[in-house]
PDB file of C-alpha atoms in Angstrom:
ATOM      1  CA  MET A   8      -5.992  -4.806   2.626  1.00 70.00           C
ATOM      2  CA  THR A   9      -3.156  -2.436   3.380  1.00 83.00           C
ATOM      3  CA  LEU A  10      -3.774   1.220   4.066  1.00 92.00           C
ATOM      4  CA  SER A  11      -1.388   3.760   2.609  1.00 95.00           C
ATOM      5  CA  THR A  12       0.181   6.586   4.566  1.00 97.00           C
ATOM      6  CA  LYS A  13      -2.770   8.727   3.428  1.00 97.00           C
ATOM      7  CA  GLY A  14      -5.158   6.614   5.470  1.00 97.00           C
ATOM      8  CA  ARG A  15      -2.865   6.119   8.441  1.00 97.00           C
ATOM      9  CA  TYR A  16      -1.698   9.730   8.751  1.00 98.00           C
ATOM     10  CA  GLY A  17      -5.102  11.134   7.852  1.00 98.00           C
ATOM     11  CA  LEU A  18      -6.786   9.148  10.611  1.00 98.00           C
ATOM     12  CA  LYS A  19      -4.163  10.332  13.111  1.00 98.00           C
ATOM     13  CA  ALA A  20      -4.714  13.924  11.972  1.00 98.00           C
ATOM     14  CA  MET A  21      -8.485  13.603  12.335  1.00 98.00           C
ATOM     15  CA  ILE A  22      -8.157  12.192  15.849  1.00 98.00           C
ATOM     16  CA  ASP A  23      -5.855  15.073  16.726  1.00 97.00           C
ATOM     17  CA  LEU A  24      -8.185  17.630  15.156  1.00 98.00           C
ATOM     18  CA  ALA A  25     -11.215  16.220  16.967  1.00 97.00           C
ATOM     19  CA  ASP A  26      -9.281  16.210  20.230  1.00 96.00           C
ATOM     20  CA  PHE A  27      -7.799  19.710  20.069  1.00 95.00           C
ATOM     21  CA  SER A  28     -10.226  21.776  17.968  1.00 89.00           C
ATOM     22  CA  GLU A  29     -13.031  21.789  20.540  1.00 85.00           C
ATOM     23  CA  GLU A  30     -11.735  25.094  21.904  1.00 86.00           C
ATOM     24  CA  ASN A  31      -9.868  26.598  18.936  1.00 94.00           C
ATOM     25  CA  PRO A  32      -9.341  25.837  15.257  1.00 97.00           C
ATOM     26  CA  GLN A  33      -6.095  23.964  14.717  1.00 97.00           C
ATOM     27  CA  SER A  34      -3.399  24.927  12.240  1.00 96.00           C
ATOM     28  CA  ILE A  35      -1.647  22.517   9.918  1.00 97.00           C
ATOM     29  CA  ALA A  36       1.600  23.295  11.746  1.00 97.00           C
ATOM     30  CA  ASN A  37       0.177  22.362  15.163  1.00 97.00           C
ATOM     31  CA  ILE A  38      -1.363  19.096  13.970  1.00 98.00           C
ATOM     32  CA  ALA A  39       1.745  18.198  11.962  1.00 98.00           C
ATOM     33  CA  ALA A  40       4.028  18.829  14.934  1.00 97.00           C
ATOM     34  CA  ARG A  41       1.937  16.780  17.353  1.00 97.00           C
ATOM     35  CA  GLN A  42       1.572  13.879  14.902  1.00 97.00           C
ATOM     36  CA  SER A  43       5.059  13.988  13.300  1.00 97.00           C
ATOM     37  CA  ILE A  44       3.666  14.508   9.801  1.00 97.00           C
ATOM     38  CA  SER A  45       5.183  16.925   7.296  1.00 97.00           C
ATOM     39  CA  ASP A  46       3.210  20.138   6.827  1.00 97.00           C
ATOM     40  CA  SER A  47       3.061  19.758   3.050  1.00 97.00           C
ATOM     41  CA  TYR A  48       1.788  16.168   3.195  1.00 98.00           C
ATOM     42  CA  LEU A  49      -0.779  17.071   5.846  1.00 98.00           C
ATOM     43  CA  GLU A  50      -2.017  19.925   3.631  1.00 97.00           C
ATOM     44  CA  GLN A  51      -2.775  17.388   0.892  1.00 98.00           C
ATOM     45  CA  LEU A  52      -4.657  15.166   3.331  1.00 98.00           C
ATOM     46  CA  MET A  53      -6.636  18.074   4.756  1.00 98.00           C
ATOM     47  CA  ALA A  54      -7.665  19.110   1.233  1.00 98.00           C
ATOM     48  CA  LYS A  55      -9.127  15.638   0.655  1.00 98.00           C
ATOM     49  CA  LEU A  56     -10.885  15.655   4.024  1.00 98.00           C
ATOM     50  CA  LYS A  57     -12.293  19.116   3.333  1.00 98.00           C
ATOM     51  CA  LYS A  58     -13.508  18.063  -0.114  1.00 98.00           C
ATOM     52  CA  ALA A  59     -15.268  15.086   1.508  1.00 98.00           C
ATOM     53  CA  GLY A  60     -17.058  17.460   3.900  1.00 98.00           C
ATOM     54  CA  LEU A  61     -15.415  16.104   7.032  1.00 98.00           C
ATOM     55  CA  ILE A  62     -13.571  19.283   8.024  1.00 98.00           C
ATOM     56  CA  THR A  63     -13.877  22.993   7.356  1.00 97.00           C
ATOM     57  CA  SER A  64     -11.283  25.735   7.348  1.00 96.00           C
ATOM     58  CA  ILE A  65     -11.520  29.025   9.167  1.00 95.00           C
ATOM     59  CA  ARG A  66      -9.530  31.935   7.786  1.00 94.00           C
ATOM     60  CA  GLY A  67      -7.741  34.592   9.773  1.00 91.00           C
ATOM     61  CA  ALA A  68      -5.108  34.969  12.429  1.00 88.00           C
ATOM     62  CA  GLN A  69      -6.929  32.605  14.767  1.00 88.00           C
ATOM     63  CA  GLY A  70      -8.003  30.343  11.919  1.00 92.00           C
ATOM     64  CA  GLY A  71      -7.286  26.750  11.146  1.00 96.00           C
ATOM     65  CA  TYR A  72      -9.338  23.599  10.781  1.00 98.00           C
ATOM     66  CA  VAL A  73     -12.307  22.229  12.689  1.00 97.00           C
ATOM     67  CA  LEU A  74     -14.570  19.223  12.208  1.00 98.00           C
ATOM     68  CA  ALA A  75     -17.503  19.851   9.880  1.00 98.00           C
ATOM     69  CA  ARG A  76     -19.797  17.806  12.125  1.00 97.00           C
ATOM     70  CA  PRO A  77     -19.578  16.256  15.595  1.00 97.00           C
ATOM     71  CA  SER A  78     -17.015  13.491  16.072  1.00 97.00           C
ATOM     72  CA  GLU A  79     -19.864  11.181  17.098  1.00 98.00           C
ATOM     73  CA  GLU A  80     -21.139  11.452  13.511  1.00 98.00           C
ATOM     74  CA  ILE A  81     -17.871  10.728  11.697  1.00 98.00           C
ATOM     75  CA  SER A  82     -16.929   7.091  11.232  1.00 98.00           C
ATOM     76  CA  VAL A  83     -13.487   5.692  10.558  1.00 98.00           C
ATOM     77  CA  GLY A  84     -14.990   4.504   7.269  1.00 98.00           C
ATOM     78  CA  ASP A  85     -15.883   8.086   6.305  1.00 98.00           C
ATOM     79  CA  ILE A  86     -12.287   9.165   6.900  1.00 98.00           C
ATOM     80  CA  LEU A  87     -10.604   6.224   5.176  1.00 98.00           C
ATOM     81  CA  ARG A  88     -12.871   6.387   2.116  1.00 97.00           C
ATOM     82  CA  ALA A  89     -12.178  10.124   1.789  1.00 98.00           C
ATOM     83  CA  LEU A  90      -8.436   9.447   1.777  1.00 98.00           C
ATOM     84  CA  GLU A  91      -8.072   5.984   0.238  1.00 96.00           C
ATOM     85  CA  GLY A  92     -11.131   5.677  -1.969  1.00 93.00           C
ATOM     86  CA  ASP A  93     -12.624   2.201  -2.203  1.00 89.00           C
ATOM     87  CA  LEU A  94     -11.694  -0.086   0.694  1.00 91.00           C
ATOM     88  CA  ALA A  95     -12.404  -3.342  -1.137  1.00 87.00           C
ATOM     89  CA  PRO A  96      -9.849  -6.092  -0.427  1.00 87.00           C
ATOM     90  CA  VAL A  97      -9.368  -6.903  -4.124  1.00 85.00           C
ATOM     91  CA  ASN A  98      -9.838  -5.114  -7.414  1.00 80.00           C
ATOM     92  CA  CYS A  99     -12.734  -7.330  -8.452  1.00 75.00           C
ATOM     93  CA  MET A 100     -15.428  -5.993 -10.730  1.00 59.00           C
ATOM     94  CA  GLU A 101     -17.979  -8.261  -9.047  1.00 57.00           C
ATOM     95  CA  LEU A 102     -17.664  -6.212  -5.862  1.00 62.00           C
ATOM     96  CA  LYS A 103     -18.061  -2.912  -7.673  1.00 62.00           C
ATOM     97  CA  SER A 104     -21.017  -3.468  -9.985  1.00 58.00           C
ATOM     98  CA  GLU A 105     -23.931  -5.749 -10.677  1.00 55.00           C
ATOM     99  CA  SER A 106     -22.590  -6.734 -14.095  1.00 57.00           C
ATOM    100  CA  GLY A 107     -19.408  -8.281 -12.701  1.00 60.00           C
ATOM    101  CA  CYS A 108     -16.618  -9.669 -14.821  1.00 69.00           C
ATOM    102  CA  SER A 109     -16.739 -12.268 -17.551  1.00 68.00           C
ATOM    103  CA  GLY A 110     -15.827 -15.072 -15.134  1.00 71.00           C
ATOM    104  CA  SER A 111     -18.142 -14.084 -12.287  1.00 69.00           C
ATOM    105  CA  GLY A 112     -20.572 -16.910 -12.992  1.00 72.00           C
ATOM    106  CA  THR A 113     -17.919 -19.551 -12.276  1.00 80.00           C
ATOM    107  CA  CYS A 114     -15.767 -17.695  -9.730  1.00 82.00           C
ATOM    108  CA  ALA A 115     -16.042 -19.337  -6.319  1.00 84.00           C
ATOM    109  CA  ALA A 116     -13.542 -16.867  -4.852  1.00 86.00           C
ATOM    110  CA  LYS A 117     -15.902 -13.915  -5.324  1.00 84.00           C
ATOM    111  CA  ASN A 118     -17.870 -15.023  -2.266  1.00 85.00           C
ATOM    112  CA  VAL A 119     -14.692 -14.838  -0.183  1.00 89.00           C
ATOM    113  CA  TRP A 120     -14.005 -11.298  -1.441  1.00 88.00           C
ATOM    114  CA  LYS A 121     -17.606 -10.252  -0.779  1.00 89.00           C
ATOM    115  CA  ARG A 122     -17.498 -11.542   2.796  1.00 92.00           C
ATOM    116  CA  ILE A 123     -14.143  -9.901   3.488  1.00 93.00           C
ATOM    117  CA  ASP A 124     -15.393  -6.654   1.937  1.00 93.00           C
ATOM    118  CA  ALA A 125     -18.564  -6.730   4.046  1.00 94.00           C
ATOM    119  CA  SER A 126     -16.471  -7.325   7.198  1.00 96.00           C
ATOM    120  CA  ILE A 127     -14.157  -4.421   6.392  1.00 95.00           C
ATOM    121  CA  GLN A 128     -17.055  -2.052   5.684  1.00 96.00           C
ATOM    122  CA  ASN A 129     -18.838  -3.113   8.876  1.00 98.00           C
ATOM    123  CA  ALA A 130     -15.698  -2.686  10.967  1.00 97.00           C
ATOM    124  CA  VAL A 131     -14.768   0.795   9.739  1.00 98.00           C
ATOM    125  CA  ASP A 132     -18.371   2.015   9.754  1.00 98.00           C
ATOM    126  CA  SER A 133     -18.933   0.935  13.356  1.00 98.00           C
ATOM    127  CA  MET A 134     -15.952   2.829  14.796  1.00 98.00           C
ATOM    128  CA  TRP A 135     -16.513   6.506  15.536  1.00 98.00           C
ATOM    129  CA  LEU A 136     -14.021   9.345  15.706  1.00 98.00           C
ATOM    130  CA  SER A 137     -15.352  10.271  19.150  1.00 98.00           C
ATOM    131  CA  GLU A 138     -14.359   6.819  20.459  1.00 98.00           C
ATOM    132  CA  LEU A 139     -10.837   7.233  19.118  1.00 98.00           C
ATOM    133  CA  VAL A 140     -10.529  10.645  20.771  1.00 97.00           C
ATOM    134  CA  GLU A 141     -11.511   9.077  24.100  1.00 97.00           C
ATOM    135  CA  ASP A 142      -8.912   6.348  23.553  1.00 97.00           C
ATOM    136  CA  SER A 143      -6.273   8.966  22.697  1.00 95.00           C
ATOM    137  CA  ARG A 144      -6.994  10.971  25.836  1.00 94.00           C
ATOM    138  CA  ARG A 145      -6.918   7.846  28.003  1.00 95.00           C
ATOM    139  CA  LEU A 146      -3.594   6.741  26.498  1.00 94.00           C
ATOM    140  CA  ARG A 147      -2.062  10.195  27.019  1.00 90.00           C
ATOM    141  CA  ALA A 148      -3.188  10.186  30.650  1.00 92.00           C
ATOM    142  CA  GLN A 149      -1.723   6.709  31.183  1.00 91.00           C
ATOM    143  CA  SER A 150       1.526   7.795  29.559  1.00 87.00           C
ATOM    144  CA  LYS A 151       1.757  10.818  31.869  1.00 84.00           C
ATOM    145  CA  GLU A 152       1.079   8.605  34.902  1.00 82.00           C
ATOM    146  CA  HIS A 153       3.811   6.201  33.787  1.00 74.00           C
ATOM    147  CA  VAL A 154       6.328   9.035  33.321  1.00 75.00           C
ATOM    148  CA  THR A 155       5.411  10.437  36.717  1.00 71.00           C
ATOM    149  CA  ASN A 156       5.837   7.044  38.390  1.00 68.00           C
ATOM    150  CA  VAL A 157       9.142   6.367  36.639  1.00 63.00           C
ATOM    151  CA  ASP A 158      10.477   9.765  37.698  1.00 60.00           C
ATOM    152  CA  GLY A 159       9.509   8.960  41.273  1.00 62.00           C
ATOM    153  CA  GLU A 160       7.453  12.091  41.786  1.00 57.00           C
ATOM    154  CA  GLN A 161       4.318  10.180  42.644  1.00 54.00           C
ATOM    155  CA  GLY A 162       3.661   6.714  43.375  1.00 47.00           C
TER     156      GLY A 162
END
């Protein structure tokens, strides 16, 4: 399974939004600048995330976007499905419906696809946006420490 830029950039944007919108709503321009994503592309992603009920927009001079629910309640799976749609590893009718395809009765490979699909779903549904925000903050702090040590200011 390969995620498109929608999934990759959208996840980065959601981590950023969860990290920085605790105090103030965040504008497209601010998120785009911090994550090196074009404003117009990010607008498309935010529209999908809003439609999925993951974020809300606040109008006005101090407006922008905020999470629609706490980051502890938003899984990576919620975000990726909102942006990518189905996360199945193959386009196999057997995975999508009970009726299956005409060859499902003799297809030994379908069990492989089902196990891979179950693993993917379990993985993305067991990772929470709040955990990724913590990771992001830790990595930023480590990066600042490294820059400080390289510059010789502390050490």
